[in-house]
Tab-separated table of C-alpha atoms and ligand atoms in Angstrom:
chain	number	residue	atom	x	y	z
A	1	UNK	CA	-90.692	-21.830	19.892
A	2	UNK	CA	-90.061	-22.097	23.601
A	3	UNK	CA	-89.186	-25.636	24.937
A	4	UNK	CA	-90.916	-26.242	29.098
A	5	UNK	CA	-87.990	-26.285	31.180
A	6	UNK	CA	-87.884	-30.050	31.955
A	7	UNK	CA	-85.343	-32.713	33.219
A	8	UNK	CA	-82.511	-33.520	30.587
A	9	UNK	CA	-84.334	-36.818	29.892
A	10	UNK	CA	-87.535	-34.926	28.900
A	11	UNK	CA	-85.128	-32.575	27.373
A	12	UNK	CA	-83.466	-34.843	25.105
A	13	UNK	CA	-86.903	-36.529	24.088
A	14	UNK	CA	-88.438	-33.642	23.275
A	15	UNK	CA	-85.503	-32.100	21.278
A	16	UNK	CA	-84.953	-35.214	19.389
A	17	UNK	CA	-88.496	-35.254	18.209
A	18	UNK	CA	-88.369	-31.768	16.826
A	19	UNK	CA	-85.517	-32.344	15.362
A	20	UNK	CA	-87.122	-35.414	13.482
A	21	UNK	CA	-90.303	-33.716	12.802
A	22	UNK	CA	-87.984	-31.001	10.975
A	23	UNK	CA	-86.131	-34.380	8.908
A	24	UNK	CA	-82.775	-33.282	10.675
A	25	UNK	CA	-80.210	-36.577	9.650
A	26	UNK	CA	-78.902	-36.737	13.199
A	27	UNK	CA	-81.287	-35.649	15.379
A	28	UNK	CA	-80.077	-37.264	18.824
A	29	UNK	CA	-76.395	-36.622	18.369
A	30	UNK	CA	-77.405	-33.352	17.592
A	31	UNK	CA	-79.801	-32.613	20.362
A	32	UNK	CA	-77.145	-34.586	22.623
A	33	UNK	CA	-74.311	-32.440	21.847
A	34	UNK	CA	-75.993	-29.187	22.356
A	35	UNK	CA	-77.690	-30.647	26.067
A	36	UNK	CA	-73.634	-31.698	26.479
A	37	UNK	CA	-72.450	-28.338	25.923
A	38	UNK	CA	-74.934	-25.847	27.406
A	39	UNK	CA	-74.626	-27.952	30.725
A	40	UNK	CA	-71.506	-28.762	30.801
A	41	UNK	CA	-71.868	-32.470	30.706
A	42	UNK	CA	-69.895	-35.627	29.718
A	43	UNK	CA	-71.951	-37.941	27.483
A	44	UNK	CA	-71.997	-40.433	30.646
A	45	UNK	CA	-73.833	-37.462	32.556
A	46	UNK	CA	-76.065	-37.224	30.396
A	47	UNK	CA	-77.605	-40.186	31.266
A	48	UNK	CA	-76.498	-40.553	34.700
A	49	UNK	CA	-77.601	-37.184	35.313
A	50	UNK	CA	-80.693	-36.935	33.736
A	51	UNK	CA	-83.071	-36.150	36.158
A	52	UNK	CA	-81.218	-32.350	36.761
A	53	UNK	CA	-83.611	-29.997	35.616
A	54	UNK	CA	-81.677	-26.848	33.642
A	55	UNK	CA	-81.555	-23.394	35.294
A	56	UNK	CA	-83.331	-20.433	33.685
A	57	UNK	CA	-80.429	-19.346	32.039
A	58	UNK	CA	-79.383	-22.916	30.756
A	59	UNK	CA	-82.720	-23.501	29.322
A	60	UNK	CA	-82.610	-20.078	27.138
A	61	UNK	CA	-79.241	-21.156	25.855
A	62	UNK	CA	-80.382	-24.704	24.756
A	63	UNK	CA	-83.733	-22.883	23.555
A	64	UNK	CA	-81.629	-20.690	21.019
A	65	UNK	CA	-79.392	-23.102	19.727
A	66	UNK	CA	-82.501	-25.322	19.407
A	67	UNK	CA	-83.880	-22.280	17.230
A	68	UNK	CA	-81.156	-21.803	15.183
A	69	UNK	CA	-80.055	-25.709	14.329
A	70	UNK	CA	-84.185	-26.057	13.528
A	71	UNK	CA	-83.361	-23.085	11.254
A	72	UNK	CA	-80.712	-25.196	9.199
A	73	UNK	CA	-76.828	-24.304	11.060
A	74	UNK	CA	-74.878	-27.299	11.480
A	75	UNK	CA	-75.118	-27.928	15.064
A	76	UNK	CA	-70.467	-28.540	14.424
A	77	UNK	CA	-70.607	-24.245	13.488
A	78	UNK	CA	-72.990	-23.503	16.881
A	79	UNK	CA	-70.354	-26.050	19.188
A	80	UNK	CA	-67.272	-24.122	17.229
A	81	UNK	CA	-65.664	-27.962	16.735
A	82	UNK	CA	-65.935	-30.949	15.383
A	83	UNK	CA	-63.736	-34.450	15.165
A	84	UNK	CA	-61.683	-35.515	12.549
A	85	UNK	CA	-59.463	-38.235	12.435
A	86	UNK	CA	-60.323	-38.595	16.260
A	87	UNK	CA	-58.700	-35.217	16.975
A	88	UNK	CA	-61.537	-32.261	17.738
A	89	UNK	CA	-60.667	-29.494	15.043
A	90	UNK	CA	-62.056	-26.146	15.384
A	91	UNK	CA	-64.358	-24.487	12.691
A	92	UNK	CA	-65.739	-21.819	12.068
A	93	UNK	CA	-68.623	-20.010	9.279
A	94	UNK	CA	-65.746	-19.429	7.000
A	95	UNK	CA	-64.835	-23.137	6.596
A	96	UNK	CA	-65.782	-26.440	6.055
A	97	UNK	CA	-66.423	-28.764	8.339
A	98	UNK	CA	-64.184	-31.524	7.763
A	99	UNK	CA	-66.184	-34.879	6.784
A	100	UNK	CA	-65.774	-38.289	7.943
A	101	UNK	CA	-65.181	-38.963	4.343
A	102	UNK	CA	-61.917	-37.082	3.858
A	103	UNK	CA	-60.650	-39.244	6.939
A	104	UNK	CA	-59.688	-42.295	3.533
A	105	UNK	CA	-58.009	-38.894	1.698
A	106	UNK	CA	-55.742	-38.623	4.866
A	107	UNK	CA	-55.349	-42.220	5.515
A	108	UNK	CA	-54.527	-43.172	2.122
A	109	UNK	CA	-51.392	-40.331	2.233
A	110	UNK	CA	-50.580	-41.710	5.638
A	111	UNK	CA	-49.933	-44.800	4.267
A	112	UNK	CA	-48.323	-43.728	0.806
A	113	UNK	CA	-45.924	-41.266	2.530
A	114	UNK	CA	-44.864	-44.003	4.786
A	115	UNK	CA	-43.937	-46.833	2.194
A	116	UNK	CA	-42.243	-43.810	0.270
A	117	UNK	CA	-40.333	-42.359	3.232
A	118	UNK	CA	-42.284	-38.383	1.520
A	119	UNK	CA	-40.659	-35.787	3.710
A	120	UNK	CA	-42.738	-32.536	2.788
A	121	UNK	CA	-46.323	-31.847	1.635
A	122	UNK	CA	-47.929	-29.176	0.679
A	123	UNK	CA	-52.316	-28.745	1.319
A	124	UNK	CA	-54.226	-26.638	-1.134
A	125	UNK	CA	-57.362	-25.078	-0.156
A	126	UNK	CA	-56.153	-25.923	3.846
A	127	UNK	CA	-59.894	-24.584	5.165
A	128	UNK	CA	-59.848	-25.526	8.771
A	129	UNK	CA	-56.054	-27.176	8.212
A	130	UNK	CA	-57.588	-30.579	8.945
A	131	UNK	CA	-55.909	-32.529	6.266
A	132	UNK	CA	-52.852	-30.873	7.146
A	133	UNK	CA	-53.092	-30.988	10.595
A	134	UNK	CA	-54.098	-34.578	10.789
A	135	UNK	CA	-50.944	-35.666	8.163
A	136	UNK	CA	-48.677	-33.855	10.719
A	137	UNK	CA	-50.265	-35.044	13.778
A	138	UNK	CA	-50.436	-38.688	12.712
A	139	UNK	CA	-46.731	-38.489	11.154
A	140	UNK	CA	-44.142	-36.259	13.265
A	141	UNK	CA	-41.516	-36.507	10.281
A	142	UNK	CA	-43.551	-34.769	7.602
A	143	UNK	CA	-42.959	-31.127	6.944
A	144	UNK	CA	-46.322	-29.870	5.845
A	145	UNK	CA	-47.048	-26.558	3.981
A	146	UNK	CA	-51.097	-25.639	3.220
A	147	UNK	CA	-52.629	-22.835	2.366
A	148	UNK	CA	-55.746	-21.405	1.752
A	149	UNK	CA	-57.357	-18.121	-0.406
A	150	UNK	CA	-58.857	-17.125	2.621
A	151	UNK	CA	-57.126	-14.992	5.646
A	152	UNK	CA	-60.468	-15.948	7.426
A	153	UNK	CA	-59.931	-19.695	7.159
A	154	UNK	CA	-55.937	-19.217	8.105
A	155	UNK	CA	-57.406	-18.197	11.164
A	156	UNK	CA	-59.060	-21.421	12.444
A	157	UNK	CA	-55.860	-23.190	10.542
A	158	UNK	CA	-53.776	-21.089	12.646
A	159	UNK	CA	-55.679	-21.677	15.938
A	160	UNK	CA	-55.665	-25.200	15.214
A	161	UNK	CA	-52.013	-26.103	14.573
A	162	UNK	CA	-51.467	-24.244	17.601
A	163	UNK	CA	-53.928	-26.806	19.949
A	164	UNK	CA	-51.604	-29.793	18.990
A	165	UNK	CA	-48.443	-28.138	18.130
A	166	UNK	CA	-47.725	-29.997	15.224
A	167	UNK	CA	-45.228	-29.001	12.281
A	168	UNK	CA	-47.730	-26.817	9.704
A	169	UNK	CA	-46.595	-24.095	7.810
A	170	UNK	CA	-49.455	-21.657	6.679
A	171	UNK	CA	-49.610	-19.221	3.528
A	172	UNK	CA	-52.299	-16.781	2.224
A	173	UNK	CA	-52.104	-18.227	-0.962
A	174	UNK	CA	-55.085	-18.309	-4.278
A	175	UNK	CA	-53.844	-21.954	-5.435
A	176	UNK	CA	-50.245	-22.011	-5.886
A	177	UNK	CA	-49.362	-18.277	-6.518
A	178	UNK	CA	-47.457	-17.335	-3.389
A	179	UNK	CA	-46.272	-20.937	-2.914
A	180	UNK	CA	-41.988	-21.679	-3.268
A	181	UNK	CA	-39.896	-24.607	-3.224
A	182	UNK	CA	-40.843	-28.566	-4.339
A	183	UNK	CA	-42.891	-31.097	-2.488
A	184	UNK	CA	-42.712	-34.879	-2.009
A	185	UNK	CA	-46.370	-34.871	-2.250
A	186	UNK	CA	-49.303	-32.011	-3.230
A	187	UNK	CA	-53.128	-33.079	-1.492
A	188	UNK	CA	-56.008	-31.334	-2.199
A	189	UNK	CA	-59.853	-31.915	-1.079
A	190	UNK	CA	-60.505	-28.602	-3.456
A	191	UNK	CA	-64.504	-27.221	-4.063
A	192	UNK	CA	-65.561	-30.054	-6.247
A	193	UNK	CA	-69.642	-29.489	-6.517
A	194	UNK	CA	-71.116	-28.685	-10.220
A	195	UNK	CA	-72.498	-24.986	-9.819
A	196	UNK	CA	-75.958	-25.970	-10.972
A	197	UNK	CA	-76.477	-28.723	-8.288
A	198	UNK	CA	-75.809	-26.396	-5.264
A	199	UNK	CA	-79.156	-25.031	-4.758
A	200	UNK	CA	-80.387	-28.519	-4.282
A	201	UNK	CA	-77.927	-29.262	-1.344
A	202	UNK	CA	-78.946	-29.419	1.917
A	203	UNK	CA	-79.696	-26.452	3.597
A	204	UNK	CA	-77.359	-26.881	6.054
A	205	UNK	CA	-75.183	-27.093	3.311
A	206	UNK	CA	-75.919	-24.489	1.074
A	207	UNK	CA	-77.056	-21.829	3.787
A	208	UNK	CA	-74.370	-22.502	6.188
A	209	UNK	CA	-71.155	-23.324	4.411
A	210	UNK	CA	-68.393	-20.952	2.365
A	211	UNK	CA	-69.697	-21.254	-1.384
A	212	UNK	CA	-66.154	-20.754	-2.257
A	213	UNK	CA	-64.841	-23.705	-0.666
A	214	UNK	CA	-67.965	-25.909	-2.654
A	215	UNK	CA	-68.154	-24.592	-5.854
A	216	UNK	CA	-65.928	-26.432	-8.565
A	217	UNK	CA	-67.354	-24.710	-11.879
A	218	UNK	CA	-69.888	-25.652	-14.348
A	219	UNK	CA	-68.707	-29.181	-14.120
A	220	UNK	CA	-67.010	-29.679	-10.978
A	221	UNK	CA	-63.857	-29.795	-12.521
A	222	UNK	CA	-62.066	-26.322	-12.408
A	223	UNK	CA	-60.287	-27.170	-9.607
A	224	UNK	CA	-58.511	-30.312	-10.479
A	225	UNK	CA	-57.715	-29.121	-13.785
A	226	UNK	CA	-55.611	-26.049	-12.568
A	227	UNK	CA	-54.214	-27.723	-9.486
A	228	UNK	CA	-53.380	-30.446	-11.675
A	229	UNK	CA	-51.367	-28.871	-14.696
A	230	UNK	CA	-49.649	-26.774	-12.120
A	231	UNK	CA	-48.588	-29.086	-9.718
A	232	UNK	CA	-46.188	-30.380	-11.951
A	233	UNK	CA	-43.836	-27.614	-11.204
A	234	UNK	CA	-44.155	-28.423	-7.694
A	235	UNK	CA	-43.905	-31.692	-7.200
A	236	UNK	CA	-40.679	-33.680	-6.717
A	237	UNK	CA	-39.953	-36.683	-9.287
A	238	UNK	CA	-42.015	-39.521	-8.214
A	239	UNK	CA	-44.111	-37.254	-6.419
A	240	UNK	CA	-47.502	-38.032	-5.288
A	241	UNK	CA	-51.115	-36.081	-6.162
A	242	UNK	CA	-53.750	-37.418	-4.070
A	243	UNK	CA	-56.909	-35.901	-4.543
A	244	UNK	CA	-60.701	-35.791	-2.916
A	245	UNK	CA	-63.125	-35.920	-5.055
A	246	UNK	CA	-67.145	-36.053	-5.625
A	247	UNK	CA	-68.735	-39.621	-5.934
A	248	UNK	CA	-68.988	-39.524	-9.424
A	249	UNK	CA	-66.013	-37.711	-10.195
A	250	UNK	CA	-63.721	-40.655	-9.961
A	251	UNK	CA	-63.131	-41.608	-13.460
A	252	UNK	CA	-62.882	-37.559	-15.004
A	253	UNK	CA	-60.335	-36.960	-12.052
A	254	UNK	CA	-58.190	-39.921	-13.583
A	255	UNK	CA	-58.329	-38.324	-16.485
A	256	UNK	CA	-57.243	-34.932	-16.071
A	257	UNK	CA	-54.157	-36.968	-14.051
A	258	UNK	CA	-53.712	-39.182	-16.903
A	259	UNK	CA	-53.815	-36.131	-19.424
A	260	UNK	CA	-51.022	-34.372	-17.771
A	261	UNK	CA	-48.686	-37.413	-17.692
A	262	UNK	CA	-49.399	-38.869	-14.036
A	263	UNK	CA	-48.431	-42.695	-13.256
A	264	UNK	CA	-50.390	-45.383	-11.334
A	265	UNK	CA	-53.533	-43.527	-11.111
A	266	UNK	CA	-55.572	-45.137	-9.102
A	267	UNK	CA	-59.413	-44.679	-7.387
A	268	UNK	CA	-59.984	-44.445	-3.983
A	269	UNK	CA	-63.802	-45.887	-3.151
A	270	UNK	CA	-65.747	-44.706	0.359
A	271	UNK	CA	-67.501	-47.204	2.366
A	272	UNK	CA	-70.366	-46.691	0.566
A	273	UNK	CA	-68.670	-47.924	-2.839
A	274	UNK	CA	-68.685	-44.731	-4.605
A	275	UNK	CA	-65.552	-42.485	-5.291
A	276	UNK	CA	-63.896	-40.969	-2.942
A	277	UNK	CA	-60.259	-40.319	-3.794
A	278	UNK	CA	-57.559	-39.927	-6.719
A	279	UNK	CA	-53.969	-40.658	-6.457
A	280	UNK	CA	-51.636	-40.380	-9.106
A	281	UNK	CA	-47.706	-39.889	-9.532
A	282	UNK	CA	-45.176	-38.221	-11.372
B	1	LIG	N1	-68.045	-33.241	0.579
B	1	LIG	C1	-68.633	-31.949	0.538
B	1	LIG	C2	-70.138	-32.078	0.397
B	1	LIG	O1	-70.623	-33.104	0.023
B	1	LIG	C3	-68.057	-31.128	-0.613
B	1	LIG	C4	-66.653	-30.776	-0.349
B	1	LIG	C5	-65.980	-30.143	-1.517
B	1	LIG	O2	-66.557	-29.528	-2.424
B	1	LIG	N2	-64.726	-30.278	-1.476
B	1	LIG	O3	-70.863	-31.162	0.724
């Protein structure tokens, strides 16, 4: 595939459709963006500018990313960022990218931590530290702890918390095993997808993204059920759990809580309707 070298109208036009053609979910915003970045543009320029024709070694630039996002990669791994709770968060191939979804996760501890005056928090299974970072960000008095299995992801964590200099604390930790001390709240978005389903993800899914940071077990579940007997230790009395969790995972979520003698369990629905997030207390 080589695209002509055309004005960024044309550009965009032409993108878009072969982006559609190949049933790509966003195919403006994502033929936008990578216009936006190879040239340097604002989103304004785009249009107010969109009679500049690319130079040679623009156009090979768009053409690859072109090539690889028709191939499947999220177009937020090829920019290196994305937006989350309206800050833009770094990522990279060894994490997820955070989801507009886990924005209610976030707000919903926001909120909580608030009304409860929480101190400390700790993030399991940090990824790109978005949670984390966001808690911080949006709430100077928390002290937050995450972690995260892999040194890879504590990379982009790392680089992260660094951009907006917020209060994060970061350990190499599998789960809770190098983790110390007690925490007004524990929050998790942890791999939550049955094993068997992941081959019928998208492919920008299941090519693209760490396996390890999808895959909750034969039923979803493994996850929640250690983080959850565990977190007892960890959490201070009238401590919060607040959970992400799969659509459909809502009510076995509130179980596993309710099983291990959490308090006020309630379910979280997206804007969809369906489940979205678990909060219980101790
Ligand atoms: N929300 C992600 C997805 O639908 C899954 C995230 C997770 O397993 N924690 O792909």
């Amino acid at each position: 595939m080589s695209l002509s070298r055309s004005s960024v109208k044309d550009l965009l036009r032409e993108i878009t459709g072969l982006f559609k053609e190949n049933n790509i979910d966003e195919a403006k915003i994502d033929a936008s963006l990578i216009l936006m970045r190879q040239l340097g543009f604002t989103k304004t320029q785009l249009y107010s500018r969109d009679g500049y024709v690319p130079d040679e070694n623009q156009m090979r630039k768009i053409d690859y990313w072109v090539l690889k996002r028709l191939e499947g990669r999220p177009v937020q791994y090829l920019l290196g960022k994305t937006e989350f709770m309206g800050l833009s968060i770094k990522v990279s191939d060894f994490v997820l990218i955070p989801r507009p979804d886990t924005e209610i996760l976030v707000e919903e501890v926001l909120k909580i931590s608030s009304e409860r005056g929480y101190k400390t928090g700790l993030d399991i299974g940090t990824g790109s530290g978005a949670i984390a970072l966001s808690l911080a960000y949006y709430n100077k008095t928390l002290e937050m702890t995450a972690c995260d299995i892999s040194e890879k992801a504590l990379i982009i964590a790392r680089q992260n918390i660094k951009d907006y200099g917020v209060k994060v604390r970061l350990v190499k930790s599998n789960l809770f095993e190098n983790i110390e001390g007690k925490f007004d709240f524990i929050v998790s978005n942890p791999p939550y997808i049955r094993t068997g389903i992941i081959p019928t993800l998208d492919k920008k899914v299941k090519n693209y993204e760490p396996l390890k940071a999808l895959d909750g077990g034969e039923d979803g579940l493994n996850f929640y059920r250690n983080i959850t007997a565990s977190s007892l230790t960890y959490l201070n009395k009238n401590g919060m759990l607040a959970y992400e969790t799969g659509y459909d995972q809502g009510e076995a979520v509130s179980n596993i809580l309710k099983e291990n003698g959490f308090k006020n369990i309630e379910i979280k629905k997206d804007l969809a309707g369906l489940d979205r997030v678990v909060i219980g207390f101790k």
